Coordinates of C-alpha atoms in Angstrom, one line a residue:
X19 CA -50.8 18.4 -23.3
X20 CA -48.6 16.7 -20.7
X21 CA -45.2 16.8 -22.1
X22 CA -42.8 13.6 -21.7
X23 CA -39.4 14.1 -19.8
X24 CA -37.5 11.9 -22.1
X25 CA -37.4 10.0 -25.8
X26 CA -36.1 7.2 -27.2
X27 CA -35.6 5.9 -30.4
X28 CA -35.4 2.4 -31.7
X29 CA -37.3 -0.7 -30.6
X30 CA -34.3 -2.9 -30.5
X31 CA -34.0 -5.0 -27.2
X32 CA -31.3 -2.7 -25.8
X33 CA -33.2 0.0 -27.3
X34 CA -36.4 -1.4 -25.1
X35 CA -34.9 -2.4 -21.7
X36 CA -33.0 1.3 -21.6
X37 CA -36.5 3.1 -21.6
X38 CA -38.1 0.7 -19.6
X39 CA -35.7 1.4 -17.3
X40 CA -35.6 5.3 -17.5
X41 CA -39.4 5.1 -16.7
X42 CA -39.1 3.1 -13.8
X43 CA -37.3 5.4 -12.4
X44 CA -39.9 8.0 -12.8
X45 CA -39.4 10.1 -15.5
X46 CA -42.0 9.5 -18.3
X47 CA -40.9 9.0 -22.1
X48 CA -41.9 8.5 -25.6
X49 CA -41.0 6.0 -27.8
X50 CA -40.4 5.7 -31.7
X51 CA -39.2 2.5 -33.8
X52 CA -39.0 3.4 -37.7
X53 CA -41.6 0.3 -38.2
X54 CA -44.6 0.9 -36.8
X55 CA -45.8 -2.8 -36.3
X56 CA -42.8 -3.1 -33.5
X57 CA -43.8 0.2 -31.6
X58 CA -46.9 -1.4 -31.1
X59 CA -46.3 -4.4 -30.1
X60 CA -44.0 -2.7 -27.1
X61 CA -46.9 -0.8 -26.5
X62 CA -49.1 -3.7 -25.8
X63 CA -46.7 -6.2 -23.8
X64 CA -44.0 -4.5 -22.2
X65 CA -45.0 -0.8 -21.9
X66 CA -48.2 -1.4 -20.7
X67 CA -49.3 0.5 -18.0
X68 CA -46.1 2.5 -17.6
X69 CA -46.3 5.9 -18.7
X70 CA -44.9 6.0 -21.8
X71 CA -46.2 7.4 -25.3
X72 CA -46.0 6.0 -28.6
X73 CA -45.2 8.2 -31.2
X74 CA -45.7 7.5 -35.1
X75 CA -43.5 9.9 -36.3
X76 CA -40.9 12.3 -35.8
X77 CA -42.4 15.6 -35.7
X78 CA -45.1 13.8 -33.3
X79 CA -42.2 12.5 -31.2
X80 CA -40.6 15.6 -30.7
X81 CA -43.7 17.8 -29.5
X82 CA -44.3 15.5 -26.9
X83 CA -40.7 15.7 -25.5
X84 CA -40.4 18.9 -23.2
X85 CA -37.7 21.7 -23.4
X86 CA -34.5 20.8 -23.3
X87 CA -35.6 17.7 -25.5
X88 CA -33.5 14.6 -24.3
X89 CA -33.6 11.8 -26.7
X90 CA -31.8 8.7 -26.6
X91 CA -30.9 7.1 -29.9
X92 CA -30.6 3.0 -30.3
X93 CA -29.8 2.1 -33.8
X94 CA -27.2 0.4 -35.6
X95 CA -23.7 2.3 -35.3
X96 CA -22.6 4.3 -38.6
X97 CA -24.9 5.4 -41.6
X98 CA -27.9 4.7 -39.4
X99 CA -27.2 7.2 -36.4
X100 CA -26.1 9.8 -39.0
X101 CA -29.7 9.4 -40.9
X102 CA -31.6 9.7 -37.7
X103 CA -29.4 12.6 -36.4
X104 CA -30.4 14.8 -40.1
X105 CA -33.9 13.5 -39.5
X106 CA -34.1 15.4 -35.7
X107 CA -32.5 18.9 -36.5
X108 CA -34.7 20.7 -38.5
X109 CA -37.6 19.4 -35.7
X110 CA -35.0 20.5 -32.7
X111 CA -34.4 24.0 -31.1
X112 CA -31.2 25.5 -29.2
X113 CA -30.2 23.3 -26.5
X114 CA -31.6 19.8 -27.2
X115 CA -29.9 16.9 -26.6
X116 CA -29.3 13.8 -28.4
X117 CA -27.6 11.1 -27.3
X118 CA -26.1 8.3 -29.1
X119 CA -26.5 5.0 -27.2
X120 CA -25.1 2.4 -29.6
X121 CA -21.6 1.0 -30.1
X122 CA -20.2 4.0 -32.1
X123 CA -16.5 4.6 -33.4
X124 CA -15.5 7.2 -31.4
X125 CA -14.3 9.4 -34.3
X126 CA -17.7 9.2 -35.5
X127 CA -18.8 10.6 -32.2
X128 CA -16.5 13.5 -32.1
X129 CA -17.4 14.7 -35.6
X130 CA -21.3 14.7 -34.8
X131 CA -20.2 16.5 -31.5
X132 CA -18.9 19.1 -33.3
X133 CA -21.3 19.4 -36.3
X134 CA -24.2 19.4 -33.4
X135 CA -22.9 22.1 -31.3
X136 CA -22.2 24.2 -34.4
X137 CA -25.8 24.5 -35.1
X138 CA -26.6 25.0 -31.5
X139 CA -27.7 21.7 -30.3
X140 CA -25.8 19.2 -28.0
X141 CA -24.9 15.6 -28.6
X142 CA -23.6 13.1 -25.8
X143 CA -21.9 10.0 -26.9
X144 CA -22.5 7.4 -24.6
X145 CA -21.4 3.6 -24.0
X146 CA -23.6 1.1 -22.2
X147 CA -22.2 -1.9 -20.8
X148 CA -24.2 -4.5 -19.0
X149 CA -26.2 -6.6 -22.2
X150 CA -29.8 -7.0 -21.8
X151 CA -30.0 -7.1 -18.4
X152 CA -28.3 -4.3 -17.3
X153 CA -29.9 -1.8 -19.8
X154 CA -33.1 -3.1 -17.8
X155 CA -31.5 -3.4 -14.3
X156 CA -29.1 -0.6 -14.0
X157 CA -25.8 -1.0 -16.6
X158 CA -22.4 1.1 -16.2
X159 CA -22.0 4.2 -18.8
X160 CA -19.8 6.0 -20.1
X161 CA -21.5 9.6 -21.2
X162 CA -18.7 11.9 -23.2
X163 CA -19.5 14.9 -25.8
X164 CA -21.1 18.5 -24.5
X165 CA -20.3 19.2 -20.9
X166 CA -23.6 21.0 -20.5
X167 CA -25.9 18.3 -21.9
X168 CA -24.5 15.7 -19.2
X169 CA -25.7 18.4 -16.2
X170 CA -29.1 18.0 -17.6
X171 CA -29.2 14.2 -18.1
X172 CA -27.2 13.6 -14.6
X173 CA -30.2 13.0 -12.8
X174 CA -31.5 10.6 -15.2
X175 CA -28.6 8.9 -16.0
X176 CA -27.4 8.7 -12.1
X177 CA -30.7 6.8 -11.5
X178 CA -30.6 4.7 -14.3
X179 CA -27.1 2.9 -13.6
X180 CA -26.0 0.3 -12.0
X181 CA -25.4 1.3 -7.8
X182 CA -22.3 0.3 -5.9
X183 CA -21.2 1.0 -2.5
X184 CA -19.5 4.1 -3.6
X185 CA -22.1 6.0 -6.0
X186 CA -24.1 5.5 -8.8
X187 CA -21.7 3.5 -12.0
X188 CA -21.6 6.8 -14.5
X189 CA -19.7 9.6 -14.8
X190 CA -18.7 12.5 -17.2
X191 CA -15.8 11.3 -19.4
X192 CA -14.7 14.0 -21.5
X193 CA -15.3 15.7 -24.7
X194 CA -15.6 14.6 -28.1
X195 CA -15.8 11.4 -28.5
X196 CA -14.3 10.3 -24.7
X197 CA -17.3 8.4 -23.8
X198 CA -17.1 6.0 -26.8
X199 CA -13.5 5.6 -26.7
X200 CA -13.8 4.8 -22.7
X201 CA -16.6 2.1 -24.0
X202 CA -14.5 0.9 -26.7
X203 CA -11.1 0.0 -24.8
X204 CA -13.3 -1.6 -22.0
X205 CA -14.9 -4.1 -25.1
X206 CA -11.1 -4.9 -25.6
X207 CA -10.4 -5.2 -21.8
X208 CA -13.3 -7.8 -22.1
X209 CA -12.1 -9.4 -25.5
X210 CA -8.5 -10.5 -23.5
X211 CA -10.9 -11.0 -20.3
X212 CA -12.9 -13.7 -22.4
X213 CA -9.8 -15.3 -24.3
X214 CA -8.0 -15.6 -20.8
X215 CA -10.7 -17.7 -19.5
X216 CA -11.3 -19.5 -22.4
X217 CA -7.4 -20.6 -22.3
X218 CA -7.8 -21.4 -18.7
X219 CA -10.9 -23.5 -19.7
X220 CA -9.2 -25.2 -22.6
X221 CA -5.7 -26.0 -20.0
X222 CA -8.3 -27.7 -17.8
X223 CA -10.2 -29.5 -20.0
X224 CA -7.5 -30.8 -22.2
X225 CA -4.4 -30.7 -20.2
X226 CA -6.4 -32.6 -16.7
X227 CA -9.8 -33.7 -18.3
X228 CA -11.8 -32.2 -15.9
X229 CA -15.6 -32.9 -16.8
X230 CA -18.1 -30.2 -16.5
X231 CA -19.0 -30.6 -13.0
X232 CA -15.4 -30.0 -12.3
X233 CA -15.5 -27.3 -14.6
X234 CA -17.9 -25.7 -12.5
X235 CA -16.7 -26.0 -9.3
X236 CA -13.5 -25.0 -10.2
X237 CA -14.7 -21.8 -11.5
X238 CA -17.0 -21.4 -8.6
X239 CA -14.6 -22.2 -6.2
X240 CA -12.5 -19.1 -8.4
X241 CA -15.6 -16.3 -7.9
X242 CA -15.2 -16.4 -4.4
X243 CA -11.7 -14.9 -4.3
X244 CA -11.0 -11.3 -4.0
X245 CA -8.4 -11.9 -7.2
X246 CA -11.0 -13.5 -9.6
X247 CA -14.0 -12.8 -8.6
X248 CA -16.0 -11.4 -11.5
X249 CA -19.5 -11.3 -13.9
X250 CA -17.4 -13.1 -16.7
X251 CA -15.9 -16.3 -13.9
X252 CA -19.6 -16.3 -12.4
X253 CA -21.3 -16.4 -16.0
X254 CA -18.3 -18.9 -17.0
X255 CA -19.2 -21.8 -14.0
X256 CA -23.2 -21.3 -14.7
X257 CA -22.3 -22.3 -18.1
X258 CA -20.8 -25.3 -17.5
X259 CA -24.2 -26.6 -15.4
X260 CA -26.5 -26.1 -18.3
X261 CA -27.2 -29.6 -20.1
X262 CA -28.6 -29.7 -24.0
X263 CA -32.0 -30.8 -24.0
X264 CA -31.6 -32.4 -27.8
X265 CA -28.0 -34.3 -26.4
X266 CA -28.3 -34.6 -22.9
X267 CA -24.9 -33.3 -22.8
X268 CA -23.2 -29.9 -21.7
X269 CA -24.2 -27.4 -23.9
X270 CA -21.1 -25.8 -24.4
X271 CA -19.7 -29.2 -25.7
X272 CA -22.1 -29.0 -28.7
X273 CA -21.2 -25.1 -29.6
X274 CA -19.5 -24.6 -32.6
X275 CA -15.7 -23.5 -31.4
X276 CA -15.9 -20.1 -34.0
X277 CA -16.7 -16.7 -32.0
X278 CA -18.1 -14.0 -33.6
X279 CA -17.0 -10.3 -33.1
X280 CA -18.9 -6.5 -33.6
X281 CA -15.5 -4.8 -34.0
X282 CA -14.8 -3.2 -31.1
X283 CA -12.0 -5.3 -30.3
X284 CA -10.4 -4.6 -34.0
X285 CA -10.8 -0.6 -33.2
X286 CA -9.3 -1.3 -29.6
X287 CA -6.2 -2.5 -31.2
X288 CA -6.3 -0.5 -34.2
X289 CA -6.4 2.7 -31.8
X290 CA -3.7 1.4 -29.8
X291 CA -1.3 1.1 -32.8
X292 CA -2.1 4.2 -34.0
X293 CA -1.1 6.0 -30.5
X294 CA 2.1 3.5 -30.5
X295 CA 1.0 1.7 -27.2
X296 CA 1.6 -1.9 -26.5
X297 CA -1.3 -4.3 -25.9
X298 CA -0.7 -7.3 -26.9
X299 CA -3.2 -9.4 -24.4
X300 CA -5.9 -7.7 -26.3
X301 CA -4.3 -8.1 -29.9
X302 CA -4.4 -11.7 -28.9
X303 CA -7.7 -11.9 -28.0
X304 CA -8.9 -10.6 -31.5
X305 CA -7.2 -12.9 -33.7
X306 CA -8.1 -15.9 -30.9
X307 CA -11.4 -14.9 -32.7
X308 CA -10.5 -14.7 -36.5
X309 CA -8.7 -17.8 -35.7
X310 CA -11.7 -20.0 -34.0
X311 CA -13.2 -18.5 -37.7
X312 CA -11.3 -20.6 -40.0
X313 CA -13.1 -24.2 -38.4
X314 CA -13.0 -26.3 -41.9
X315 CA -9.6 -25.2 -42.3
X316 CA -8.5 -26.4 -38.9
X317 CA -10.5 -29.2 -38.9
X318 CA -8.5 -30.5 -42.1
X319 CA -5.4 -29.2 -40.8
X320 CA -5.7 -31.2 -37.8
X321 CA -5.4 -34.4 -40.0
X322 CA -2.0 -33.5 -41.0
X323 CA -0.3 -31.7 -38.9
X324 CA 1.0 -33.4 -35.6
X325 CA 2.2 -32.4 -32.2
X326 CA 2.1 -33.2 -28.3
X327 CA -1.6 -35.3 -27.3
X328 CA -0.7 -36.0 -23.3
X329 CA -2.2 -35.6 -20.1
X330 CA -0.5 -33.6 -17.5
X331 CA 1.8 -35.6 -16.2
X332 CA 1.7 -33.6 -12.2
X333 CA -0.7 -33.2 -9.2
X334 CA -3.6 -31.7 -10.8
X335 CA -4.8 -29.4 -7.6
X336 CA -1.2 -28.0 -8.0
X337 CA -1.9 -27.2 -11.7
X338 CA -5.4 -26.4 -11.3
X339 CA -4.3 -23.2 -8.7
X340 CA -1.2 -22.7 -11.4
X341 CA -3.7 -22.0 -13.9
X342 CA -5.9 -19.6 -11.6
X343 CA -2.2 -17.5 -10.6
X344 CA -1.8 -17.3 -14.4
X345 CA -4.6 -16.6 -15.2
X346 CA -4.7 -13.3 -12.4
X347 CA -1.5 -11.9 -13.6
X348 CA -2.6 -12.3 -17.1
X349 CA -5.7 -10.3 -16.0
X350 CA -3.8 -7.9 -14.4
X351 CA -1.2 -6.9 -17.6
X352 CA -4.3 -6.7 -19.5
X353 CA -6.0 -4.0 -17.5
X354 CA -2.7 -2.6 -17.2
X355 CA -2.7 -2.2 -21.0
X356 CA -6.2 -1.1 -21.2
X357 CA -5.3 1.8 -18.4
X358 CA -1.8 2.8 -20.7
X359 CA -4.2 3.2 -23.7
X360 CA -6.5 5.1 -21.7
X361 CA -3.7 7.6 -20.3
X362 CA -2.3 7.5 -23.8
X363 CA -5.8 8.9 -25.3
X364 CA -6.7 10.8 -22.4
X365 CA -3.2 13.0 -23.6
X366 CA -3.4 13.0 -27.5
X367 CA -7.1 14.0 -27.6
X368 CA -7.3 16.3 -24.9
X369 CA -10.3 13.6 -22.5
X370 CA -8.7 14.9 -19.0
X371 CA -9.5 10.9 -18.3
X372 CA -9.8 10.2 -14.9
X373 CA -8.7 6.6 -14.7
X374 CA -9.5 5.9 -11.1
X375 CA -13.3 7.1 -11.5
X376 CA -13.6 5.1 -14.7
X377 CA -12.4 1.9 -12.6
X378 CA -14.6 2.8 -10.4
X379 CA -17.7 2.9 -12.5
X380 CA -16.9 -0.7 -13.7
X381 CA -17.5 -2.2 -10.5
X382 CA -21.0 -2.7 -11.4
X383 CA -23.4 -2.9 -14.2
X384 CA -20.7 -3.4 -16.9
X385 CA -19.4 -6.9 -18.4
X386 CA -16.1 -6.5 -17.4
X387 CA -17.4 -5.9 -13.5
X388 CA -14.8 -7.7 -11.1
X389 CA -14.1 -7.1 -7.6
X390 CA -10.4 -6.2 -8.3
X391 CA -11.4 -3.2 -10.1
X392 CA -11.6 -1.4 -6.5
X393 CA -7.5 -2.3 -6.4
X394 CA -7.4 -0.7 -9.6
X395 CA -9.1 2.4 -8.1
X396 CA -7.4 2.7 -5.7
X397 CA -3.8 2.6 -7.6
X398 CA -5.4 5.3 -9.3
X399 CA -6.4 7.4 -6.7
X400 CA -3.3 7.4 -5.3
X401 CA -1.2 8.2 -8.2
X402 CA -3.0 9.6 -10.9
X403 CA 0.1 9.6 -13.2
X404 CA 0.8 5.8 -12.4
X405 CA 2.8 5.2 -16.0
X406 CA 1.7 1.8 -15.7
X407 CA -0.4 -0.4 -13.8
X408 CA 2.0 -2.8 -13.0
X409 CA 3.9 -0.6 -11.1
X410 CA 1.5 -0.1 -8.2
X411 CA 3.0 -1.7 -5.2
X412 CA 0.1 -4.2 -4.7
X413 CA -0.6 -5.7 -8.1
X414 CA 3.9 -5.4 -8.5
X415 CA 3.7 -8.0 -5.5
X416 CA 1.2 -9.9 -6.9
X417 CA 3.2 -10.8 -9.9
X418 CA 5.9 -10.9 -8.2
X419 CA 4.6 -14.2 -5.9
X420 CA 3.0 -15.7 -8.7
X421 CA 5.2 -15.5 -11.2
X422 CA 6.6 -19.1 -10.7
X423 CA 2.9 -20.3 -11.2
X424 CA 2.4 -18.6 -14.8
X425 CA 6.0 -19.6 -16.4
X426 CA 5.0 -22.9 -15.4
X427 CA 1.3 -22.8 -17.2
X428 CA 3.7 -21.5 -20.0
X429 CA 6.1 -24.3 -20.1
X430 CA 3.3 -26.8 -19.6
X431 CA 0.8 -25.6 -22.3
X432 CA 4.0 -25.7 -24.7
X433 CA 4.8 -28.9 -24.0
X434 CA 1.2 -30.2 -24.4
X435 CA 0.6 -28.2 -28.0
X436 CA -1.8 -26.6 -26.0
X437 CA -2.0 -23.1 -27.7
X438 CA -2.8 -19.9 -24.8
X439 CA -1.7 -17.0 -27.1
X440 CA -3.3 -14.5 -24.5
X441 CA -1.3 -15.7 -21.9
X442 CA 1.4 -15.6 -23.6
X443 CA 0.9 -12.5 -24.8
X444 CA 0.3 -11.0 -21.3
X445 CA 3.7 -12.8 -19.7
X446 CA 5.5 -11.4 -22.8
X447 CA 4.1 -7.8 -21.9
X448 CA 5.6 -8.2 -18.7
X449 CA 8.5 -9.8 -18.7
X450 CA 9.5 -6.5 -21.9
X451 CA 8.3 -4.3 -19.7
X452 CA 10.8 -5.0 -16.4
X453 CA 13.9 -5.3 -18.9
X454 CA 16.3 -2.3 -19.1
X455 CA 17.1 -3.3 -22.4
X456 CA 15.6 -4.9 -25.2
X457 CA 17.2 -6.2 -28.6
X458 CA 15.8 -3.9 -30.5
X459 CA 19.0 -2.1 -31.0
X460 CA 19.6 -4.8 -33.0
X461 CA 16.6 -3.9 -35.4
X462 CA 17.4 0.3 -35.4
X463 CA 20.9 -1.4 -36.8
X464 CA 19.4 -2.6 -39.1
X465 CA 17.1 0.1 -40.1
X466 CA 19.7 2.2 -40.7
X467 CA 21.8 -0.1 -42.4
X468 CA 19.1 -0.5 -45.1
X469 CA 17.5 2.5 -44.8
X470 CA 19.7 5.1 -43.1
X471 CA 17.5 5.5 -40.6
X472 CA 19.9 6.8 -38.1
X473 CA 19.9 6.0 -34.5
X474 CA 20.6 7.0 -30.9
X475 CA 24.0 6.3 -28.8
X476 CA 23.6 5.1 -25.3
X477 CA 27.2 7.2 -23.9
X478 CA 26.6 10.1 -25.9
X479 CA 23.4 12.3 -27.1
X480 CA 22.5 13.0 -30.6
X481 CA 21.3 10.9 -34.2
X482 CA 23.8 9.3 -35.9
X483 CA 24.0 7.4 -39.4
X484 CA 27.2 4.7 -40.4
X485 CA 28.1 3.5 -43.3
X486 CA 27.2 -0.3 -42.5
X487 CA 29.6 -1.5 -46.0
X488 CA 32.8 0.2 -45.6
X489 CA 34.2 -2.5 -43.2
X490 CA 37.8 -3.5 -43.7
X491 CA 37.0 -7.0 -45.0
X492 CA 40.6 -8.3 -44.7
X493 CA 40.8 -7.1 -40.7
X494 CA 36.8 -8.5 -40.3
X495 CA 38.7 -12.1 -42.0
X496 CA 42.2 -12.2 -40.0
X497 CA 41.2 -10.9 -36.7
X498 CA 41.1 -13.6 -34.3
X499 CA 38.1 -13.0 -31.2
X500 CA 39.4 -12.9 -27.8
X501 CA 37.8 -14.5 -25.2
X502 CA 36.1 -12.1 -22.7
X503 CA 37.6 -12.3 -19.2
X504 CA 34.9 -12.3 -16.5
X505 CA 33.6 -9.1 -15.6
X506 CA 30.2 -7.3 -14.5
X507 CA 27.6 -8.2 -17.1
X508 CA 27.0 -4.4 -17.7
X509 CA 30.6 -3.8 -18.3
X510 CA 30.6 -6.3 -21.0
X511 CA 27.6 -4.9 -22.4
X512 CA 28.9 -1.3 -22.7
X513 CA 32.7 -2.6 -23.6
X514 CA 30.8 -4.6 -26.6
X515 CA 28.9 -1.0 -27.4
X516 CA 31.7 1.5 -27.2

């Protein structure tokens, strides 16, 4: 019996369009869906006349598979990957592979990495970024988990991704549970991505009244810049052409304004706070979601309480290219943030994360796909212990020249009651990240007031406690202030400290 190169399991549409795509690039492969009725109906309508098998069970689906078995699983994250994963060892021998396709929580993905290769079998966690199409076409992924299982997929996988000018969009990512945790912060990269462009949509809707058509060419007009131009800005203008066959109106008009979510975003930000690293762009993008959620609520709400209804008062081209400058540096501190989690990870696990290749395998397949990402690569290339993104010199001097442009979106969208948390959010990142000092000395006061926390000096080294209550009331009551006399600002400061 001719033995298949490669297996997948689950008859899902992403489950589908991966081994469709694996064949076509000629390496043959057998196929198994729990429910029979949907194997076959792949077999007869999509895989026919492609070399693939249908197997009926498990134990038939792993004899056809030759040595080292590769099988690609495509179910439901959680319980579901576990039950299929005890289902395939006792059929499996030393040196299979399995590899978990879905959207898995990367803890998950280390523990079955571990439990696999202590029974002698290897497990590759791998994100897939691209939807539908580019599970068919060719999508970005993100392989992590045993070393020596991605040698023997390489081939495969370097075929079945997405091709850009330099090389084919997949690379190793690291142990354990890299691969997933790579694919998880890049869904939360494209959570802020989406709720930036939805902000920018909203300022240009509400705030100018642009009508579709403007819409559209606006956001045309925006993909053909080096800065924005993107999958999610391309996707975004063919949006606004499509017209509702029921309303004759744009569709987008009749969508209900409440987005759903999968979770990724929540783990992205969960992660983050548990390695004590600042994304707020992202943070803003999840509960941008969970607020659209609460419609009926807002919907009454809007009956009651009040606030700005105007127009933008200005020149609108001059708002209009506002909006696209804030909505770049926006971008730009939310990759930043993506790439400070990354590092962060790459550290505290143990990934040995190589931030410019992962930009790199973004450029194409992948939802997030932008042409900037090559500036991003390259920043990495060039400094691979860049602390922060913002500090390479060209995105610093991007900010830097359009900085004018986004406090103004700021100001406007406040004084419209036009909410743009994500941008915000992002101008709030940066604008804490270039201050030398924040106020939080203030709040380690108080923590050790209340709580004798302790705290740190800034003239001398050590911890230090103070008794916040034994002030001399009647000196606090008769002392009379002095004026300050001008001086350097940092003199005042440290004459006010010590």
């Amino acid at each position: 019996m001719t033995l298949q190169s490669f297996g997948v399991i689950g008859l899902a549409v992403m489950g589908e369009n991966l081994a469709l795509n694996v064949e076509r690039n000629g390496f043959p492969i057998t196929v198994y869906n729990r429910t029979a009725e949907k194997t076959d109906a792949f077999m007869h309508t999509r895989a026919q006349g492609k070399n693939v098998k249908a197997a009926y069970t498990l134990e038939e689906f792993v004899a056809s598979l030759e040595r080292p078995r590769k099988i690609l699983i495509m179910v439901k994250a959680g319980g579901p990957v576990d039950g299929v994963i005890d289902q395939l060892k006792p059929l499996l021998q030393d040196g299979d592979i399995i590899i978990d396709g879905g959207n898995s929580l990367y803890d998950d993905t280390a523990r079955r990495t571990r439990d696999l290769e202590n029974t002698g079998l290897t497990f590759i966690g791998m994100g897939v970024s691209g939807g539908e199409e580019g599970a068919l076409n060719g999508p970005s992924l993100m392989p992590g988990g045993t070393k020596g299982a991605y040698d023997y997929l390489e081939p495969i996988l370097t075929k079945i991704s997405a091709q850009v000018d330099d090389g084919p969009c997949v690379t190793y990512i690291g142990p354990g549970g890299a691969g997933h945790y790579v694919k998880m912060v890049h869904n939360g990269i494209e959570y802020g991505d989406m709720q930036l462009i939805a902000e920018a949509y909203d300022l240009l809707k509400t705030a100018l009244g642009l009508d579709h058509k403007q819409l559209h060419e606006v956001f045309a007009q925006w993909n053909t810049t080096d800065e924005l131009n993107s999958f999610l800005i391309e996707i975004t203008a063919n949006i606004f052409k499509y017209i509702d066959p029921d309303t004759h109106q744009p569709l987008v008009d009749v969508i209900m304004d409440a987005a759903g979510q999968k979770g990724t975003g929540r783990w992205t930000v969960q992660g983050a706070l548990e390695l004590g690293i600042a994304i707020p762009t992202m943070t803003a993008a999840v509960n941008g979601r969970i607020m659209s959620a609460f419609k009926q609520e807002r919907v009454a709400a809007s009956q009651i309480l009040t606030g700005p209804t105007g127009k933008y008062q200005g020149d609108p081209q001059t708002f209009i290219n506002q909006i696209r400058d804030a909505l770049y540096c926006s971008k730009i501190c939310s990759y930043a943030q993506g790439m400070a989690l990354l590092s962060s990870a790459s550290k505290a696990f143990s990934y040995n994360l190589n931030l410019g290749e992962i930009a790199r395998i973004w450029k194409g397949g992948c939802i997030i796909r932008a042409g900037f990402l090559d500036k991003i690569k390259s920043a990495f290339n060039d400094n691979p212990e860049l602390p922060n993104l913002l500090l390479a010199p060209e995105f610093r001097q991007t900010i830097l020249d359009r900085q004018d442009a986004w406090r103004e979106v700021l100001a406007q969208s406040a004084k419209l009651g036009i909410p743009v948390p994500a941008f915000s959010a992002s101008l709030d990142y940066f604008d804490s990240y270039r201050r030398d000092r924040l106020p939080q000395n203030l709040t380690q006061a108080q923590r050790d007031y209340f709580g004798a926390h302790t705290y740190e000096r800034i003239d001398k080294p050590g911890a230090f406690h103070t008794e916040w209550t034994d002030i001399d009331k009647e000196t606090l009551q008769t002392s009379t202030p002095q004026p300050l006399q001008a001086q350097d600002p940092v003199d005042v400061l440290h004459s006010n400290i010590t």
